[in-house]
XYZ file of C-alpha atoms in Angstrom:
636
model
C 0.000 0.000 0.000
C 1.354 3.435 -1.017
C 1.143 6.226 1.532
C 0.509 9.758 0.225
C 1.306 12.907 2.201
C -0.083 16.296 1.125
C 1.302 19.472 2.650
C 0.562 23.162 2.017
C 3.589 25.343 2.746
C 3.953 29.132 2.682
C 7.507 30.491 2.553
C 8.242 34.181 3.135
C 11.308 35.468 1.289
C 12.749 38.185 3.561
C 15.436 39.173 1.073
C 13.051 39.900 -1.808
C 9.992 40.710 0.345
C 7.888 37.985 -1.325
C 5.724 35.108 -0.135
C 5.521 31.799 -2.006
C 2.848 29.148 -1.490
C 3.653 25.526 -2.304
C 1.603 22.341 -2.491
C 3.849 19.388 -1.638
C 2.943 15.789 -2.500
C 5.167 12.977 -1.185
C 4.613 9.343 -2.107
C 6.101 6.546 0.002
C 9.766 6.504 -1.005
C 10.055 2.800 -0.176
C 7.977 2.009 -3.245
C 9.843 1.649 -6.575
C 7.853 4.192 -8.620
C 7.250 6.924 -6.080
C 8.205 10.520 -6.721
C 8.080 13.969 -5.209
C 5.815 16.650 -6.671
C 6.167 20.337 -5.818
C 3.578 22.763 -7.162
C 3.918 26.502 -6.729
C 0.774 28.359 -5.884
C 0.289 32.095 -5.711
C 3.288 34.389 -5.172
C 3.138 37.931 -3.931
C 5.271 41.085 -3.923
C 5.104 43.388 -0.924
C 5.959 47.082 -1.407
C 6.512 49.440 1.491
C 4.386 52.592 1.196
C 5.312 55.791 3.068
C 7.302 53.710 5.548
C 4.198 52.586 7.423
C 2.293 49.876 5.531
C 2.774 47.242 2.827
C 1.018 46.950 -0.524
C 0.436 43.376 -1.643
C 0.558 42.449 -5.373
C -0.104 38.953 -6.641
C 2.507 37.741 -9.142
C 0.745 36.139 -12.083
C 2.487 33.049 -13.390
C 3.027 32.984 -17.152
C 0.420 31.109 -19.138
C 0.249 30.138 -22.813
C -1.349 32.861 -24.957
C -4.393 31.823 -27.049
C -2.350 31.278 -30.240
C -0.052 28.826 -28.441
C -2.954 26.980 -26.851
C -4.835 26.779 -30.164
C -1.768 25.533 -32.060
C -1.153 22.820 -29.478
C -4.700 21.426 -29.555
C -4.980 21.755 -33.330
C -1.995 19.465 -33.852
C -2.889 17.045 -31.033
C -6.492 16.692 -32.190
C -7.628 18.228 -28.866
C -5.696 15.608 -26.915
C -3.516 16.560 -23.949
C -0.298 15.068 -25.317
C 1.754 16.054 -28.387
C 3.870 13.256 -29.793
C 6.936 13.573 -32.035
C 4.956 13.195 -35.261
C 2.547 15.960 -34.265
C 5.408 18.214 -33.179
C 7.175 17.522 -36.477
C 4.072 18.653 -38.415
C 3.844 21.803 -36.291
C 7.504 22.654 -36.928
C 7.122 22.261 -40.697
C 3.704 23.873 -41.172
C 3.729 26.682 -38.589
C 7.410 27.335 -37.914
C 8.444 26.925 -41.542
C 11.275 24.498 -40.674
C 11.102 22.510 -43.886
C 14.466 20.849 -43.247
C 13.199 19.444 -39.936
C 12.946 15.656 -39.404
C 11.116 13.356 -37.003
C 14.429 12.810 -35.212
C 14.696 16.583 -34.619
C 11.224 16.566 -33.052
C 12.145 13.601 -30.842
C 15.321 15.405 -29.737
C 13.294 18.490 -28.766
C 10.974 16.355 -26.630
C 13.966 14.753 -24.918
C 15.551 18.162 -24.244
C 12.340 19.537 -22.749
C 11.878 16.419 -20.616
C 15.422 16.626 -19.264
C 15.059 20.321 -18.390
C 11.573 20.211 -16.869
C 11.261 16.689 -15.500
C 14.740 15.690 -14.443
C 13.380 14.443 -11.080
C 10.628 12.410 -12.718
C 10.936 9.416 -15.015
C 8.904 10.151 -18.161
C 6.998 7.064 -19.271
C 5.926 8.490 -22.658
C 7.712 10.511 -25.310
C 5.372 13.476 -25.671
C 4.757 17.069 -24.597
C 1.927 18.416 -22.485
C 0.697 21.978 -23.095
C 3.002 23.409 -20.406
C 5.936 21.495 -21.895
C 5.120 22.845 -25.364
C 4.884 26.389 -23.984
C 8.184 25.897 -22.145
C 9.827 24.755 -25.392
C 8.637 27.836 -27.297
C 10.331 30.083 -24.704
C 13.762 28.385 -25.060
C 15.865 30.534 -27.382
C 18.484 27.805 -27.910
C 15.766 25.397 -29.101
C 13.406 27.909 -30.722
C 15.412 31.043 -31.500
C 14.295 33.823 -33.832
C 17.316 33.663 -36.136
C 19.421 30.907 -37.652
C 22.412 29.869 -35.564
C 24.542 28.261 -38.299
C 26.746 29.700 -41.038
C 24.626 29.440 -44.184
C 25.865 32.159 -46.571
C 28.105 31.355 -49.526
C 31.612 31.925 -48.147
C 33.507 31.375 -51.415
C 33.168 34.888 -52.904
C 36.003 37.485 -52.655
C 36.298 39.452 -49.395
C 34.737 42.611 -50.834
C 31.434 40.732 -51.223
C 30.962 40.685 -47.434
C 30.154 43.033 -44.602
C 32.941 42.453 -42.056
C 32.500 42.880 -38.281
C 35.071 45.618 -37.626
C 36.317 47.382 -34.513
C 37.839 50.848 -34.150
C 40.750 51.510 -31.761
C 40.215 47.966 -30.542
C 42.747 48.276 -27.727
C 40.960 51.033 -25.763
C 39.169 50.140 -22.530
C 37.049 53.294 -22.440
C 37.088 56.821 -23.834
C 39.334 57.995 -26.665
C 41.370 60.517 -24.638
C 42.406 59.110 -21.282
C 41.432 55.440 -20.925
C 43.887 52.564 -20.591
C 45.132 50.640 -23.603
C 44.990 46.886 -23.090
C 44.768 43.540 -24.865
C 41.580 42.726 -22.896
C 39.151 44.691 -25.160
C 40.732 42.912 -28.136
C 40.024 39.530 -26.553
C 36.421 40.525 -25.778
C 35.874 41.734 -29.333
C 37.252 38.522 -30.845
C 35.125 36.402 -28.525
C 32.060 38.340 -29.704
C 32.955 37.528 -33.320
C 34.654 40.757 -34.432
C 36.912 40.063 -37.443
C 38.532 43.478 -37.921
C 40.977 44.602 -35.202
C 42.672 48.019 -35.317
C 46.037 48.759 -33.706
C 47.755 52.181 -33.616
C 51.527 51.652 -33.641
C 53.868 54.249 -32.108
C 57.521 54.190 -31.007
C 58.085 53.907 -27.271
C 59.942 56.660 -25.436
C 63.313 55.022 -26.152
C 62.483 54.658 -29.883
C 63.559 51.015 -29.682
C 60.217 49.236 -29.314
C 56.555 49.520 -30.343
C 53.613 50.617 -28.249
C 49.933 50.487 -29.063
C 48.064 53.624 -28.030
C 45.819 56.389 -29.327
C 48.433 58.915 -30.425
C 48.689 62.398 -28.982
C 46.242 61.637 -26.164
C 46.566 60.695 -22.490
C 45.832 57.012 -23.127
C 48.312 54.681 -21.421
C 50.145 52.363 -23.862
C 50.206 48.587 -24.105
C 53.108 46.673 -25.741
C 52.389 45.495 -29.275
C 53.644 42.020 -28.350
C 50.804 41.601 -25.828
C 48.187 42.582 -28.419
C 49.571 40.230 -31.078
C 49.661 37.294 -28.659
C 46.072 38.024 -27.578
C 44.964 37.996 -31.212
C 46.795 34.726 -31.874
C 45.246 33.013 -28.853
C 41.655 34.207 -29.342
C 41.269 34.935 -33.060
C 39.278 31.803 -33.871
C 37.477 31.068 -30.622
C 34.165 32.382 -31.991
C 34.637 32.049 -35.735
C 37.100 30.263 -38.070
C 36.967 33.047 -40.664
C 39.912 35.430 -41.170
C 40.873 38.224 -38.812
C 42.013 41.435 -40.520
C 44.423 43.563 -38.466
C 44.421 47.161 -39.673
C 47.647 48.831 -38.578
C 47.917 52.582 -38.223
C 51.626 52.816 -38.603
C 53.529 55.791 -37.147
C 56.882 53.991 -37.115
C 60.338 54.471 -38.553
C 61.552 51.785 -41.022
C 63.731 50.033 -38.433
C 60.683 49.640 -36.154
C 58.604 48.493 -39.123
C 61.184 45.755 -39.617
C 60.807 44.855 -35.939
C 57.028 44.622 -36.377
C 57.590 42.214 -39.281
C 59.780 39.992 -37.097
C 57.185 39.977 -34.302
C 54.329 39.172 -36.658
C 56.178 36.290 -38.322
C 57.338 34.876 -35.007
C 53.923 35.058 -33.275
C 51.545 34.124 -36.099
C 53.739 31.774 -38.109
C 51.670 29.845 -40.648
C 48.500 31.607 -39.496
C 49.685 34.729 -41.330
C 48.446 35.180 -44.891
C 50.395 37.358 -47.287
C 50.376 37.378 -51.100
C 53.263 36.298 -53.310
C 53.019 39.479 -55.400
C 53.189 43.090 -54.194
C 49.464 43.748 -54.709
C 46.460 41.466 -55.101
C 44.517 41.418 -58.366
C 41.541 39.963 -56.504
C 40.831 39.392 -52.827
C 40.650 35.752 -51.663
C 37.419 34.425 -50.123
C 36.695 33.949 -46.405
C 36.578 30.194 -47.075
C 40.121 30.242 -48.527
C 41.333 32.316 -45.588
C 39.894 30.221 -42.767
C 42.031 30.409 -39.620
C 44.337 32.997 -41.206
C 45.491 36.436 -40.022
C 45.666 39.294 -42.555
C 47.542 42.579 -42.227
C 46.145 45.752 -43.773
C 47.914 49.114 -43.790
C 49.526 51.573 -46.152
C 52.811 50.319 -47.648
C 56.009 51.888 -46.220
C 56.501 55.480 -47.301
C 59.686 54.902 -49.323
C 57.923 52.247 -51.386
C 55.080 54.607 -52.228
C 57.431 57.486 -52.991
C 59.606 55.416 -55.360
C 56.612 53.803 -57.033
C 54.781 57.103 -57.597
C 57.798 59.324 -58.219
C 56.407 60.376 -61.578
C 53.343 61.885 -59.825
C 55.319 63.979 -57.334
C 54.555 67.673 -57.384
C 57.440 70.195 -57.152
C 55.579 72.136 -54.478
C 55.922 71.365 -50.806
C 53.946 68.641 -49.070
C 51.773 70.989 -47.019
C 50.771 73.214 -49.909
C 50.124 70.133 -52.069
C 47.704 68.758 -49.445
C 45.945 72.111 -49.192
C 45.503 72.240 -52.977
C 43.989 68.753 -52.966
C 41.612 69.596 -50.126
C 40.480 72.750 -51.926
C 39.966 70.781 -55.111
C 37.885 68.124 -53.370
C 35.777 70.709 -51.577
C 35.103 72.527 -54.810
C 34.056 69.213 -56.396
C 31.680 68.306 -53.600
C 30.127 71.690 -52.921
C 29.759 74.338 -50.267
C 28.158 71.956 -47.746
C 31.539 70.268 -47.319
C 33.353 73.015 -45.479
C 32.297 72.325 -41.934
C 33.095 68.738 -40.975
C 36.631 67.791 -41.970
C 38.051 66.024 -38.902
C 41.860 66.045 -38.809
C 42.358 65.081 -35.183
C 41.652 61.375 -35.605
C 44.612 59.103 -36.183
C 42.679 57.347 -38.942
C 42.876 60.526 -40.967
C 46.612 60.722 -40.388
C 46.914 57.189 -41.711
C 45.239 58.157 -44.968
C 47.059 61.473 -45.348
C 50.464 60.033 -44.548
C 52.529 59.545 -41.408
C 53.223 62.813 -39.617
C 55.233 61.370 -36.746
C 58.621 61.690 -38.459
C 60.119 64.170 -40.860
C 60.881 63.503 -44.517
C 64.614 63.856 -43.872
C 64.529 61.270 -41.101
C 62.529 58.838 -43.224
C 64.738 59.166 -46.289
C 67.937 58.622 -44.317
C 66.826 55.196 -43.067
C 66.656 51.897 -44.971
C 63.422 50.393 -46.270
C 61.591 47.564 -44.513
C 61.024 45.180 -47.440
C 59.948 42.281 -45.225
C 57.308 44.455 -43.554
C 56.055 45.590 -46.973
C 55.728 42.014 -48.192
C 53.482 41.042 -45.250
C 50.767 43.577 -46.130
C 47.949 41.644 -47.812
C 45.369 44.451 -48.061
C 46.962 47.729 -49.127
C 45.419 50.905 -47.767
C 45.184 53.681 -50.314
C 44.184 57.318 -50.008
C 42.140 59.813 -51.995
C 45.306 61.564 -53.186
C 43.678 63.471 -56.031
C 40.259 63.956 -54.464
C 37.536 61.565 -53.424
C 35.630 61.734 -56.697
C 38.661 60.605 -58.691
C 39.613 57.953 -56.128
C 36.168 56.377 -56.399
C 36.067 56.463 -60.185
C 39.630 55.469 -61.045
C 39.942 52.006 -62.570
C 42.818 49.839 -61.382
C 43.924 46.283 -61.989
C 44.810 45.976 -58.309
C 42.465 45.901 -55.302
C 42.885 48.119 -52.255
C 41.251 49.502 -49.123
C 40.116 53.108 -48.734
C 39.277 54.644 -45.339
C 36.792 57.497 -44.914
C 35.433 59.195 -41.825
C 31.725 58.998 -41.052
C 31.187 62.582 -42.299
C 33.103 61.928 -45.509
C 30.896 58.927 -46.239
C 27.740 60.974 -45.650
C 29.026 63.643 -48.046
C 30.128 61.057 -50.596
C 26.725 59.353 -50.363
C 25.051 62.672 -51.089
C 27.122 63.524 -54.175
C 28.724 60.253 -55.350
C 26.372 57.541 -54.061
C 26.548 55.219 -57.053
C 30.329 55.738 -57.311
C 30.639 54.455 -53.736
C 28.605 51.369 -54.595
C 30.649 50.742 -57.751
C 33.942 51.191 -55.846
C 32.947 48.627 -53.204
C 32.158 46.027 -55.851
C 35.891 45.512 -56.326
C 37.612 47.239 -53.386
C 37.163 47.477 -49.629
C 35.801 50.641 -48.019
C 36.393 51.246 -44.321
C 34.367 53.855 -42.413
C 35.573 55.100 -39.033
C 34.071 57.365 -36.324
C 34.859 61.068 -36.351
C 37.554 62.297 -33.991
C 35.147 64.215 -31.760
C 33.554 61.008 -30.463
C 35.809 61.127 -27.416
C 33.377 59.121 -25.264
C 33.662 56.158 -27.692
C 30.144 56.649 -29.008
C 29.237 55.481 -32.516
C 27.453 56.663 -35.656
C 24.554 55.168 -37.602
C 26.017 52.354 -39.733
C 23.208 52.033 -42.291
C 24.567 54.712 -44.658
C 27.804 52.770 -45.023
C 26.048 49.434 -45.512
C 23.597 50.866 -48.074
C 26.578 51.911 -50.196
C 28.432 48.605 -49.860
C 31.033 49.620 -47.224
C 32.486 46.370 -45.940
C 34.315 47.592 -42.828
C 32.123 49.945 -40.809
C 34.478 50.353 -37.850
C 32.862 50.770 -34.424
C 34.028 51.480 -30.902
C 33.092 48.077 -29.484
C 33.759 49.304 -25.954
C 31.169 52.045 -26.538
C 27.436 52.094 -26.003
C 24.120 53.096 -27.516
C 21.583 52.247 -30.197
C 24.052 52.372 -33.086
C 26.152 49.676 -31.414
C 23.004 47.579 -30.875
C 22.406 47.799 -34.640
C 25.959 46.607 -35.271
C 25.398 43.652 -32.913
C 22.150 42.901 -34.753
C 23.655 42.924 -38.246
C 26.368 40.471 -37.216
C 23.987 38.037 -35.554
C 23.467 37.051 -39.187
C 25.163 34.017 -40.712
C 25.758 32.212 -37.449
C 27.540 35.212 -35.870
C 30.703 34.283 -37.789
C 31.671 37.934 -38.443
C 31.107 37.852 -42.221
C 27.717 38.648 -43.769
C 27.263 38.233 -47.520
C 26.264 41.542 -49.068
C 22.907 41.579 -50.905
C 23.372 40.636 -54.543
C 21.958 43.951 -55.767
C 24.984 45.732 -54.239
C 27.261 43.594 -56.404
C 25.251 43.635 -59.665
C 25.837 45.910 -62.654
C 23.346 46.713 -65.387
C 24.026 46.688 -69.147
C 25.135 50.328 -69.005
C 27.304 49.827 -65.894
C 24.516 51.139 -63.649
C 24.469 50.017 -60.016
C 22.096 50.157 -57.054
C 21.175 53.717 -56.075
C 20.070 53.994 -52.411
C 18.382 57.340 -53.165
C 15.854 55.791 -55.537
C 12.667 54.829 -53.707
C 11.750 51.269 -54.629
C 8.276 49.779 -54.653
C 7.490 47.052 -52.146
C 9.284 43.974 -53.425
C 7.248 41.870 -55.822
C 7.922 38.702 -53.865
C 6.228 36.780 -51.082
C 8.209 38.890 -48.619
C 6.294 42.132 -49.010
C 5.306 42.817 -45.418
C 6.918 41.722 -42.177
C 4.158 40.967 -39.675
C 5.278 40.942 -36.041
C 3.125 39.848 -33.115
C 4.371 40.592 -29.597
C 2.732 38.051 -27.307
C 4.372 38.463 -23.930
C 7.556 38.815 -21.918
C 8.969 37.155 -18.830
C 12.129 36.781 -16.749
C 12.517 40.251 -15.209
C 11.377 38.990 -11.805
C 14.263 36.498 -11.877
C 16.977 38.932 -13.010
C 15.987 42.048 -11.015
C 14.989 42.855 -7.446
C 11.283 43.515 -6.996
C 11.939 47.248 -6.443
C 14.367 47.738 -9.342
C 11.871 49.438 -11.643
C 9.484 50.923 -9.082
C 9.858 51.183 -5.331
C 6.099 51.042 -4.701
C 4.593 48.653 -7.258
C 5.420 46.059 -9.947
C 6.694 47.405 -13.280
C 4.617 48.905 -16.107
C 6.232 47.430 -19.233
C 5.764 48.284 -22.901
C 7.668 47.232 -26.039
C 8.986 49.513 -28.793
C 9.694 48.179 -32.288
C 11.909 49.961 -34.808
C 12.378 48.888 -38.425
C 15.794 50.245 -39.452
C 16.894 50.131 -43.078
C 16.747 52.239 -46.230
C 14.769 55.452 -45.591
C 11.600 54.095 -47.229
C 11.492 51.149 -44.814
C 12.179 52.962 -41.524
C 9.235 52.853 -39.088
C 8.510 52.570 -35.373
C 5.651 51.069 -33.358
C 4.927 50.335 -29.718
C 2.613 48.253 -27.595
C 0.291 49.563 -24.912
C 1.586 49.960 -21.359
C 0.621 47.135 -18.994
C 0.532 48.248 -15.380
C 1.776 46.345 -12.343
C 2.751 43.136 -14.147
C 6.038 41.211 -14.049
C 4.809 38.948 -16.855
C 3.141 41.328 -19.368
C 0.897 39.863 -22.073
C 0.425 42.444 -24.818
C -0.677 40.150 -27.684
C -0.451 42.964 -30.268
C 0.338 42.780 -33.979
C 2.235 45.189 -36.245
C 2.977 45.324 -39.980
C 6.177 46.660 -41.573
C 6.170 47.101 -45.382
C 9.591 46.377 -46.900
C 11.326 47.542 -50.052
C 14.858 46.331 -49.212
C 14.458 43.543 -46.621
C 18.060 42.428 -47.206
C 19.342 45.512 -45.333
C 16.544 45.817 -42.752
C 17.024 45.370 -39.011
C 14.258 44.953 -36.435
C 15.291 46.717 -33.232
C 13.279 45.777 -30.140
C 13.374 47.615 -26.843
C 11.372 47.062 -23.656
C 10.810 50.039 -21.403
C 9.168 50.495 -18.018
C 6.859 53.498 -17.949
C 7.628 56.148 -15.362
C 5.243 59.062 -15.011
C 7.662 61.460 -13.326
C 11.063 60.483 -14.723
C 12.656 58.951 -17.825
C 11.294 55.498 -18.594
C 13.487 52.698 -17.255
C 15.372 50.354 -19.564
C 14.085 46.768 -19.542
C 16.160 45.131 -22.288
C 16.862 45.298 -26.012
C 17.828 43.285 -29.032
C 18.292 43.825 -32.755
C 17.481 41.161 -35.353
C 18.403 41.014 -39.061
C 15.103 40.773 -40.962
C 16.582 38.589 -43.706
C 17.514 35.986 -41.063
C 14.202 35.848 -39.184
C 12.665 32.412 -38.767
C 8.916 32.449 -39.197
C 6.486 31.207 -36.568
C 6.293 31.653 -32.799
C 9.795 32.318 -31.488
C 11.717 33.078 -28.320
C 13.586 36.406 -28.395
C 16.205 36.882 -25.646
C 16.948 40.444 -24.550
C 20.300 42.107 -23.865
C 21.466 44.858 -21.534
C 22.746 48.260 -22.642
C 26.262 46.911 -23.208
C 24.992 44.086 -25.379
C 25.370 41.295 -22.819
C 22.621 38.703 -22.871
C 20.295 38.789 -19.873
C 20.067 35.528 -18.007
C 16.282 35.047 -17.986
C 14.512 37.893 -19.838
C 12.785 36.855 -23.074
C 9.926 37.868 -25.288
C 7.592 35.472 -27.083
C 6.896 36.780 -30.587
C 5.607 35.624 -33.953
C 7.151 36.565 -37.311
C 5.472 36.174 -40.694
C 6.158 37.459 -44.200
C 2.978 38.289 -46.114
């Protein structure tokens, strides 16, 4: 005879000021098939009001929304159990997972059983409604975007957007923060494939430091940075890491850099057999390889281009070129030329040593031979640089303002240039707090390396994180084909031309925001409001070409840790390939700025249809432990 004991227990959590009610069922443990069952009843939050009395709020446990309940019973035939065959049909027909198999469905059931019922032996291989609902909330089992590399990785490098950092060694602001290898490691572990190092002589002129030149930043030895790159380059992704060097060194120190690079990277280092590449290799060819990109040593450029040298002095020659470019672009150009950033110095030429000093020292041929991606400069004006045809490929760097101006006056030239060459865009020098700019202008014009301060903050950085969640977060995203195509008359994509909604099945992105949960696990009960539970709402932003940009938001739900909005929104699309869906949860505050409750950014082209789990991230882009939204995505 089996003895059954039923107990009702109320536990008061002094730390979080909550009470929890439990129903405890214990079967006789001497019997072979007995088990322990623990059911949670109602939970409450208590909030202190005016220091004299408590307000009591019942915490509502999350329940399946109607769409989830209806889908479950539709595929079970109104039965209470969903078997693997029924789950398989749901995955194919509702979730659009056409590649799914019965074995995949069985594996999902096993995963759910092990996570939810690890204390109980499951006698059947099926899901109950609560199990099915639990599964839908698991982002590793039911995420909103694909988690594997699935783009063609055999095209040349210029066919890809590349996850690129700016001043990758800085721990904080651009003027006085420490330089360290730690931010480089963090960037690589996130999947960043473009690392930037500023190289300067140390005080004794006999070694190389990495620092932001002419600022109060404390240096870090180059050797430390190179070893960090070697040890962490391929932890997140096997695809190539491009090191862009801003070189302010004398030739003897350039030779020392070459020795360091060869010694540390060995066979990992890729460098071409010829002086310049006719065509960039593909990410697939360059798997697990390190690539150097910088301007060739000054003597090499001077000897190679001796026929183009002007008899006038260097300073007056630069001024003439700047005047020429400004006259080409127009009067609007006069106000934003940033010369304080070291990126600009890299493109204009090294200003750390004099011409006499440079010419009196030997070349660094070994250093020159290690440069795989040559950095060029708009020597005769931007317009000419973009339109000049060359048999060789190169990289051109422009500041964020220069790209905006070029997009205004030479938009199609930018697109055409990036079909063969690499364009790098870097933040303006006045972004001393390591903030970032809006990356979409660069992407719309084919810029492969939109360089960001990864140690920074803000919505622009969230967009960068979102773009490179694409393609399995490998750091390389295949550019849309229209950015690489040319018409019969050499015409290319023009971002200024407003396109009609695409004549495909993907005309409208329909988004339904069901509910959110997890804040009560990750935050104290008074984090958002000292006197009551939070009042959450969700904001949705469609970011892309100007014609596609829109924003929506749900209603505010008061006093609810598990808000159920169940609202639907439509986003018409003209260029879905470049669109990002930015999601932000806020907590409404009547008297102050609304509190931040989490964010994420998803590439629209990667969205998986159906009901999906969407994990949220904090302001720095770190994934929250428990906070998720349940949403549905459809293309109409």
